[in-house]
Short mmCIF file of C-alpha atoms in Angstrom, two decimals:
data_model
loop_
_atom_site.label_atom_id
_atom_site.label_comp_id
_atom_site.label_asym_id
_atom_site.label_seq_id
_atom_site.Cartn_x
_atom_site.Cartn_y
_atom_site.Cartn_z
CA UNK U 1 -13.19 -15.81 -16.04
CA UNK U 2 -15.85 -13.00 -15.25
CA UNK U 3 -16.44 -10.63 -18.20
CA UNK U 4 -15.36 -7.50 -16.07
CA UNK U 5 -11.93 -9.01 -15.43
CA UNK U 6 -11.63 -9.68 -19.09
CA UNK U 7 -12.42 -6.10 -19.88
CA UNK U 8 -9.66 -5.03 -17.25
CA UNK U 9 -7.31 -7.23 -19.14
CA UNK U 10 -8.22 -5.43 -22.50
CA UNK U 11 -7.86 -2.16 -21.10
CA UNK U 12 -4.48 -2.98 -19.39
CA UNK U 13 -3.25 -4.52 -22.93
CA UNK U 14 -4.37 -1.14 -24.82
CA UNK U 15 -2.42 1.16 -22.50
CA UNK U 16 0.62 -1.04 -22.72
CA UNK U 17 0.50 -1.09 -26.45
CA UNK U 18 -0.23 2.66 -26.39
CA UNK U 19 2.56 3.59 -23.95
CA UNK U 20 4.72 0.62 -23.58
CA UNK U 21 4.04 1.00 -19.48
CA UNK U 22 4.86 -1.68 -17.17
CA UNK U 23 1.72 -3.77 -16.20
CA UNK U 24 0.80 -4.50 -12.62
CA UNK U 25 -1.72 -7.18 -12.06
CA UNK U 26 -3.50 -7.34 -8.84
CA UNK U 27 -6.61 -9.65 -8.43
CA UNK U 28 -7.19 -10.15 -4.81
CA UNK U 29 -5.63 -13.69 -4.83
CA UNK U 30 -3.25 -15.97 -6.89
CA UNK U 31 -5.70 -17.83 -9.38
CA UNK U 32 -7.37 -14.73 -10.88
CA UNK U 33 -3.94 -12.95 -10.81
CA UNK U 34 -2.24 -15.88 -12.71
CA UNK U 35 -5.06 -15.98 -15.31
CA UNK U 36 -4.92 -12.42 -16.10
CA UNK U 37 -1.16 -12.81 -16.40
CA UNK U 38 -1.35 -15.33 -18.76
CA UNK U 39 -4.08 -13.57 -20.97
CA UNK U 40 -1.52 -10.73 -21.14
CA UNK U 41 1.38 -13.00 -22.20
CA UNK U 42 -0.87 -14.61 -24.86
CA UNK U 43 -1.62 -11.21 -26.17
CA UNK U 44 2.07 -10.49 -26.40
CA UNK U 45 3.00 -8.36 -23.45
CA UNK U 46 6.68 -9.31 -22.35
CA UNK U 47 6.93 -11.11 -19.25
CA UNK U 48 9.57 -8.59 -17.89
CA UNK U 49 7.04 -5.81 -17.78
CA UNK U 50 4.37 -7.82 -15.99
CA UNK U 51 4.12 -7.68 -12.08
CA UNK U 52 1.57 -9.96 -10.36
CA UNK U 53 0.61 -8.96 -7.09
CA UNK U 54 -1.73 -11.54 -5.08
CA UNK U 55 -2.50 -9.77 -1.68
CA UNK U 56 -6.07 -11.10 -0.54
CA UNK U 57 -7.27 -7.55 -0.51
CA UNK U 58 -6.92 -4.52 -2.44
CA UNK U 59 -5.79 -2.29 0.37
CA UNK U 60 -2.99 -4.69 1.14
CA UNK U 61 -2.05 -4.71 -2.45
CA UNK U 62 -2.10 -0.96 -2.51
CA UNK U 63 0.57 -0.91 0.07
CA UNK U 64 2.68 -3.54 -1.47
CA UNK U 65 2.39 -1.96 -4.94
CA UNK U 66 3.25 1.55 -3.53
CA UNK U 67 6.52 0.12 -2.31
CA UNK U 68 7.20 -1.51 -5.48
CA UNK U 69 6.75 1.68 -7.33
CA UNK U 70 8.95 3.67 -5.07
CA UNK U 71 11.75 1.19 -5.35
CA UNK U 72 11.47 1.17 -9.02
CA UNK U 73 11.19 5.12 -9.53
CA UNK U 74 7.82 5.02 -10.91
CA UNK U 75 6.07 8.17 -10.30
CA UNK U 76 2.71 7.67 -12.08
CA UNK U 77 0.08 4.97 -12.13
CA UNK U 78 -3.06 4.62 -13.97
CA UNK U 79 -5.61 2.41 -11.96
CA UNK U 80 -8.37 0.38 -13.65
CA UNK U 81 -10.72 -0.90 -10.97
CA UNK U 82 -14.18 -2.22 -10.18
CA UNK U 83 -13.58 -1.53 -6.54
CA UNK U 84 -14.99 1.63 -4.52
CA UNK U 85 -12.08 1.73 -2.26
CA UNK U 86 -10.63 4.42 -4.39
CA UNK U 87 -9.79 7.21 -1.77
CA UNK U 88 -7.80 4.97 0.54
CA UNK U 89 -5.53 3.78 -2.27
CA UNK U 90 -5.24 7.26 -3.78
CA UNK U 91 -4.03 8.11 -0.12
CA UNK U 92 -1.29 5.51 -0.15
CA UNK U 93 0.02 6.45 -3.49
CA UNK U 94 -0.04 10.18 -2.66
CA UNK U 95 1.71 9.80 0.60
CA UNK U 96 4.65 8.11 -1.50
CA UNK U 97 4.60 10.86 -4.11
CA UNK U 98 2.97 8.61 -6.80
CA UNK U 99 0.41 10.36 -9.07
CA UNK U 100 -2.61 8.17 -9.59
CA UNK U 101 -5.45 8.34 -11.90
CA UNK U 102 -8.51 6.03 -11.41
CA UNK U 103 -10.89 4.58 -14.01
CA UNK U 104 -13.73 2.51 -13.26
CA UNK U 105 -13.36 -0.81 -15.32
CA UNK U 106 -17.09 -1.23 -16.59
CA UNK U 107 -16.70 2.08 -18.69
CA UNK U 108 -12.98 2.00 -19.07
CA UNK U 109 -11.43 3.46 -22.15
CA UNK U 110 -7.56 4.31 -22.41
CA UNK U 111 -7.32 7.48 -20.64
CA UNK U 112 -6.80 11.03 -22.12
CA UNK U 113 -5.26 12.38 -19.00
CA UNK U 114 -2.19 14.44 -17.90
CA UNK U 115 -0.42 11.04 -17.55
CA UNK U 116 -1.08 10.22 -20.94
CA UNK U 117 -0.39 13.62 -22.51
CA UNK U 118 2.85 13.81 -20.56
CA UNK U 119 4.10 10.61 -22.32
CA UNK U 120 5.93 11.09 -25.55
CA UNK U 121 4.56 9.07 -28.25
CA UNK U 122 6.56 5.95 -29.26
CA UNK U 123 6.13 2.99 -31.45
CA UNK U 124 9.05 1.14 -29.84
CA UNK U 125 9.70 -0.09 -26.34
CA UNK U 126 13.24 0.90 -26.55
CA UNK U 127 12.43 4.55 -26.80
CA UNK U 128 9.80 4.52 -23.95
CA UNK U 129 10.81 5.60 -20.75
CA UNK U 130 9.23 2.94 -18.78
CA UNK U 131 10.56 3.97 -15.45
CA UNK U 132 8.23 6.66 -14.92
CA UNK U 133 4.79 5.12 -14.63
CA UNK U 134 2.67 2.06 -14.63
CA UNK U 135 -0.81 0.68 -15.27
CA UNK U 136 -2.35 -1.28 -12.54
CA UNK U 137 -5.50 -3.22 -12.91
CA UNK U 138 -7.39 -4.74 -10.28
CA UNK U 139 -9.91 -7.62 -10.11
CA UNK U 140 -12.55 -7.29 -7.28
CA UNK U 141 -16.19 -7.32 -6.26
CA UNK U 142 -18.27 -4.64 -8.09
CA UNK U 143 -20.21 -2.62 -5.43
CA UNK U 144 -22.82 0.05 -6.04
CA UNK U 145 -22.21 3.53 -7.57
CA UNK U 146 -22.16 5.56 -4.53
CA UNK U 147 -22.22 9.18 -5.07
CA UNK U 148 -19.82 11.59 -3.48
CA UNK U 149 -16.81 9.07 -2.83
CA UNK U 150 -13.85 10.78 -1.39
CA UNK U 151 -11.64 10.99 -4.48
CA UNK U 152 -10.51 14.29 -5.84
CA UNK U 153 -9.17 14.47 -9.39
CA UNK U 154 -5.19 14.70 -8.94
CA UNK U 155 -4.92 17.95 -10.84
CA UNK U 156 -7.40 19.64 -8.25
CA UNK U 157 -5.64 17.99 -5.31
CA UNK U 158 -2.09 19.17 -6.64
CA UNK U 159 -3.77 22.77 -7.09
CA UNK U 160 -5.03 22.71 -3.51
CA UNK U 161 -1.71 21.73 -2.21
CA UNK U 162 0.17 24.38 -4.14
CA UNK U 163 -2.09 27.12 -3.16
CA UNK U 164 -3.16 26.12 0.31
CA UNK U 165 -0.66 23.93 2.03
CA UNK U 166 1.88 25.61 4.36
CA UNK U 167 3.52 22.66 5.80
CA UNK U 168 6.76 23.22 7.95
CA UNK U 169 9.74 21.22 6.65
CA UNK U 170 9.91 19.22 9.67
CA UNK U 171 6.31 18.08 9.06
CA UNK U 172 7.17 17.18 5.41
CA UNK U 173 9.98 15.10 6.30
CA UNK U 174 7.87 13.27 8.96
CA UNK U 175 5.11 12.64 6.51
CA UNK U 176 7.66 11.58 3.96
CA UNK U 177 9.25 9.06 6.41
CA UNK U 178 5.90 7.63 7.48
CA UNK U 179 4.97 7.06 3.90
CA UNK U 180 7.62 4.39 3.73
CA UNK U 181 5.96 2.66 6.80
CA UNK U 182 3.88 -0.57 6.36
CA UNK U 183 0.93 1.20 8.02
CA UNK U 184 1.27 4.45 6.21
CA UNK U 185 -2.48 4.47 5.48
CA UNK U 186 -2.83 5.40 8.95
CA UNK U 187 -1.39 8.91 8.52
CA UNK U 188 -3.73 11.91 7.77
CA UNK U 189 -3.04 13.87 4.62
CA UNK U 190 -1.52 17.52 5.02
CA UNK U 191 -4.55 19.30 4.24
CA UNK U 192 -6.33 17.47 7.22
CA UNK U 193 -3.29 18.31 9.38
CA UNK U 194 -3.39 21.77 8.40
CA UNK U 195 -7.03 21.94 8.94
CA UNK U 196 -6.67 20.56 12.41
CA UNK U 197 -4.08 23.17 13.30
CA UNK U 198 -6.20 25.97 12.07
CA UNK U 199 -9.06 24.59 14.22
CA UNK U 200 -6.75 24.65 17.21
CA UNK U 201 -5.91 28.18 16.74
CA UNK U 202 -9.66 29.19 15.95
CA UNK U 203 -10.58 27.78 19.35
CA UNK U 204 -7.86 29.25 21.17
CA UNK U 205 -7.21 25.83 22.50
CA UNK U 206 -4.70 25.23 25.54
CA UNK U 207 -5.28 21.92 26.49
CA UNK U 208 -6.08 19.00 23.98
CA UNK U 209 -6.37 15.30 23.59
CA UNK U 210 -5.19 12.98 20.94
CA UNK U 211 -6.33 9.19 20.64
CA UNK U 212 -4.24 7.42 18.19
CA UNK U 213 -0.78 8.94 17.80
CA UNK U 214 0.88 6.63 15.18
CA UNK U 215 4.12 8.48 14.21
CA UNK U 216 3.04 11.90 15.36
CA UNK U 217 2.16 13.64 12.24
CA UNK U 218 -1.24 15.01 13.71
CA UNK U 219 0.06 15.71 17.11
CA UNK U 220 3.03 17.79 15.75
CA UNK U 221 0.45 19.90 13.57
CA UNK U 222 -1.59 20.44 16.81
CA UNK U 223 1.41 21.13 19.05
CA UNK U 224 2.91 23.75 16.54
CA UNK U 225 -0.51 25.48 16.68
CA UNK U 226 -0.86 25.68 20.56
CA UNK U 227 0.68 28.58 22.41
CA UNK U 228 3.91 27.98 24.45
CA UNK U 229 1.86 27.16 27.56
CA UNK U 230 -0.35 24.56 25.54
CA UNK U 231 -0.56 20.91 26.26
CA UNK U 232 -1.53 17.66 24.48
CA UNK U 233 -2.43 14.51 26.12
CA UNK U 234 -1.53 12.00 23.70
CA UNK U 235 -2.82 8.36 23.83
CA UNK U 236 -1.13 5.37 22.18
CA UNK U 237 -0.04 2.02 22.97
CA UNK U 238 2.72 1.26 20.39
CA UNK U 239 6.17 2.07 21.55
CA UNK U 240 7.71 1.53 18.20
CA UNK U 241 5.35 3.96 16.20
CA UNK U 242 5.46 6.63 18.81
CA UNK U 243 9.39 6.51 19.03
CA UNK U 244 9.34 8.27 15.59
CA UNK U 245 6.94 10.75 16.81
CA UNK U 246 9.06 11.45 19.89
CA UNK U 247 12.23 11.95 17.62
CA UNK U 248 10.29 14.57 15.36
CA UNK U 249 8.45 16.40 18.47
CA UNK U 250 11.88 16.98 19.97
CA UNK U 251 13.40 18.28 16.61
CA UNK U 252 10.47 20.81 16.24
CA UNK U 253 10.95 21.93 19.99
CA UNK U 254 7.50 20.99 20.97
CA UNK U 255 8.10 17.80 22.92
CA UNK U 256 7.54 19.63 26.20
CA UNK U 257 3.99 20.24 25.21
CA UNK U 258 3.05 16.61 24.57
CA UNK U 259 2.19 14.23 27.32
CA UNK U 260 2.41 10.90 25.67
CA UNK U 261 0.51 7.99 27.70
CA UNK U 262 1.57 4.59 26.31
CA UNK U 263 -1.46 2.63 27.68
CA UNK U 264 -4.96 1.84 26.40
CA UNK U 265 -6.67 5.23 25.77
CA UNK U 266 -9.66 4.63 27.69
CA UNK U 267 -7.55 4.11 30.90
CA UNK U 268 -5.98 7.49 30.46
CA UNK U 269 -9.21 9.34 29.80
CA UNK U 270 -10.85 7.82 32.84
CA UNK U 271 -7.83 8.67 35.02
CA UNK U 272 -8.22 12.15 33.72
CA UNK U 273 -11.79 12.21 34.66
CA UNK U 274 -11.10 10.50 38.10
CA UNK U 275 -8.64 13.40 38.70
CA UNK U 276 -11.47 15.99 38.21
CA UNK U 277 -10.43 17.21 34.56
CA UNK U 278 -14.09 17.60 33.59
CA UNK U 279 -14.60 20.54 31.20
CA UNK U 280 -10.98 21.45 31.43
CA UNK U 281 -9.95 20.70 27.68
CA UNK U 282 -10.53 22.46 24.44
CA UNK U 283 -10.23 19.88 21.70
CA UNK U 284 -10.03 16.21 21.09
CA UNK U 285 -9.03 14.22 17.98
CA UNK U 286 -10.18 10.71 17.70
CA UNK U 287 -8.30 8.42 15.33
CA UNK U 288 -7.85 4.97 16.84
CA UNK U 289 -9.70 1.54 17.21
CA UNK U 290 -13.19 1.97 15.71
CA UNK U 291 -15.08 -0.26 18.08
CA UNK U 292 -14.31 2.22 20.93
CA UNK U 293 -15.03 5.39 19.12
CA UNK U 294 -18.32 5.79 21.08
CA UNK U 295 -16.51 5.24 24.36
CA UNK U 296 -13.66 7.72 23.49
CA UNK U 297 -16.40 10.17 22.48
CA UNK U 298 -18.32 10.08 25.72
CA UNK U 299 -15.21 10.53 27.72
CA UNK U 300 -13.97 13.28 25.33
CA UNK U 301 -17.22 15.12 25.68
CA UNK U 302 -16.85 15.18 29.64
CA UNK U 303 -13.35 16.38 29.40
CA UNK U 304 -14.23 19.17 26.96
CA UNK U 305 -15.41 22.57 27.95
CA UNK U 306 -18.74 24.12 26.49
CA UNK U 307 -17.70 25.31 23.12
CA UNK U 308 -14.91 22.68 22.85
CA UNK U 309 -14.68 20.29 19.69
CA UNK U 310 -14.26 16.70 19.25
CA UNK U 311 -12.92 15.76 15.62
CA UNK U 312 -13.27 11.97 14.73
CA UNK U 313 -11.55 10.88 11.79
CA UNK U 314 -12.58 7.88 9.25
CA UNK U 315 -16.19 8.41 9.67
CA UNK U 316 -16.86 7.86 5.83
CA UNK U 317 -14.41 4.65 5.83
CA UNK U 318 -13.83 5.18 2.27
CA UNK U 319 -17.35 4.85 1.57
CA UNK U 320 -17.76 1.53 3.12
CA UNK U 321 -20.23 2.98 5.82
CA UNK U 322 -22.69 3.37 2.85
CA UNK U 323 -22.09 -0.04 1.49
CA UNK U 324 -24.97 -2.08 3.12
CA UNK U 325 -23.36 -5.32 2.18
CA UNK U 326 -20.19 -4.39 4.19
CA UNK U 327 -20.71 -6.00 7.59
CA UNK U 328 -17.13 -5.87 8.83
CA UNK U 329 -16.73 -4.95 12.53
CA UNK U 330 -15.06 -1.57 12.11
CA UNK U 331 -17.56 -0.63 9.48
CA UNK U 332 -20.61 -1.45 11.73
CA UNK U 333 -18.87 0.38 14.54
CA UNK U 334 -18.51 3.50 12.41
CA UNK U 335 -22.22 3.35 11.12
CA UNK U 336 -23.25 3.21 14.80
CA UNK U 337 -21.00 6.16 16.05
CA UNK U 338 -22.34 8.29 12.97
CA UNK U 339 -25.98 7.48 13.95
CA UNK U 340 -25.27 8.09 17.60
CA UNK U 341 -23.76 11.73 16.82
CA UNK U 342 -26.72 12.69 14.53
CA UNK U 343 -29.09 11.93 17.49
CA UNK U 344 -26.89 13.79 20.02
CA UNK U 345 -28.57 17.02 21.21
CA UNK U 346 -25.54 17.67 23.34
CA UNK U 347 -23.44 18.83 20.37
CA UNK U 348 -23.78 20.79 17.08
CA UNK U 349 -22.51 18.56 14.35
CA UNK U 350 -20.79 18.58 10.93
CA UNK U 351 -19.67 15.73 8.83
CA UNK U 352 -17.05 16.83 6.12
CA UNK U 353 -15.45 14.87 3.19
CA UNK U 354 -11.96 15.63 4.30
CA UNK U 355 -9.50 12.74 4.03
CA UNK U 356 -11.36 9.68 4.93
CA UNK U 357 -14.10 11.70 6.42
CA UNK U 358 -14.24 13.70 9.66
CA UNK U 359 -16.91 14.71 11.93
CA UNK U 360 -16.69 17.71 14.03
CA UNK U 361 -18.80 17.97 17.28
CA UNK U 362 -19.06 21.16 19.26
CA UNK U 363 -20.15 20.71 22.83
CA UNK U 364 -22.92 23.11 23.69
#
């Protein structure tokens, strides 16, 4: 067993003994998870408070464990991890209403955080309210310490939401319904949606494009910000996902603003260009399959007027674009896209650490 994994086991044990919290073991595969489970059992942690999750990746385990936490009514989690994919997992928890605090395993000590201070001291499991939080520790490959990952301390994020977000009730319900979806990580957070709506208003946009609709949260933000005559060409290929979007668009009274095209986005964009729509759109949001980002961008740039803006999502990819050892196809595609835009003199450019990273490209 690796020393790093042993240290996480020690950390989880100390947390359990201090607070009698349920312990979730996620080790990126069955053998390591079972080894760590046995170590905890040998150390005296009752089997009934140990949950073993053996998804092959930390992202899939985040989805599965988030569902477990919601089902059991746990509202907070302490994550002890050697992985760098913190922002994406934090986002999964946040969308489900679970507060997550993250600690890197090499320097882990039991946390002195708002979670800990909120837990009444106890020496007996029978008096410990174990249905409120859990400790989750993850075994995984240690990557380089990258500066500027997208994680924001939960108290600061909570403050931001309390003092900035004006999320209409219909959007809140859509976000909460989507948070229960197996692909909930595809949804943007409310601060991203509100920023997009603000940008649509700032541009005085009348005609916009969205590539990648999912359940319609981002398009609903944009549609609510558009004037009565405003229109969105929304591109997706999934009838099941977008059926949720249609329901909420209708409820919000903006369904007439949204032209949903259920076919490959490149086909829709090229049809618009073939019909002479060059330079007739004000804003485009790209949040779909990463290998096609460059193709989507080129089409959208042709469709935008001078002064129009392309917003591309996931450009920081939870830090993976900065990890040279990550050679996954989506990561490679995003690196190429980012380099392309940096060199593109047709636009003025800004990359922001919002959500999973967004790039704004304004057509000159």
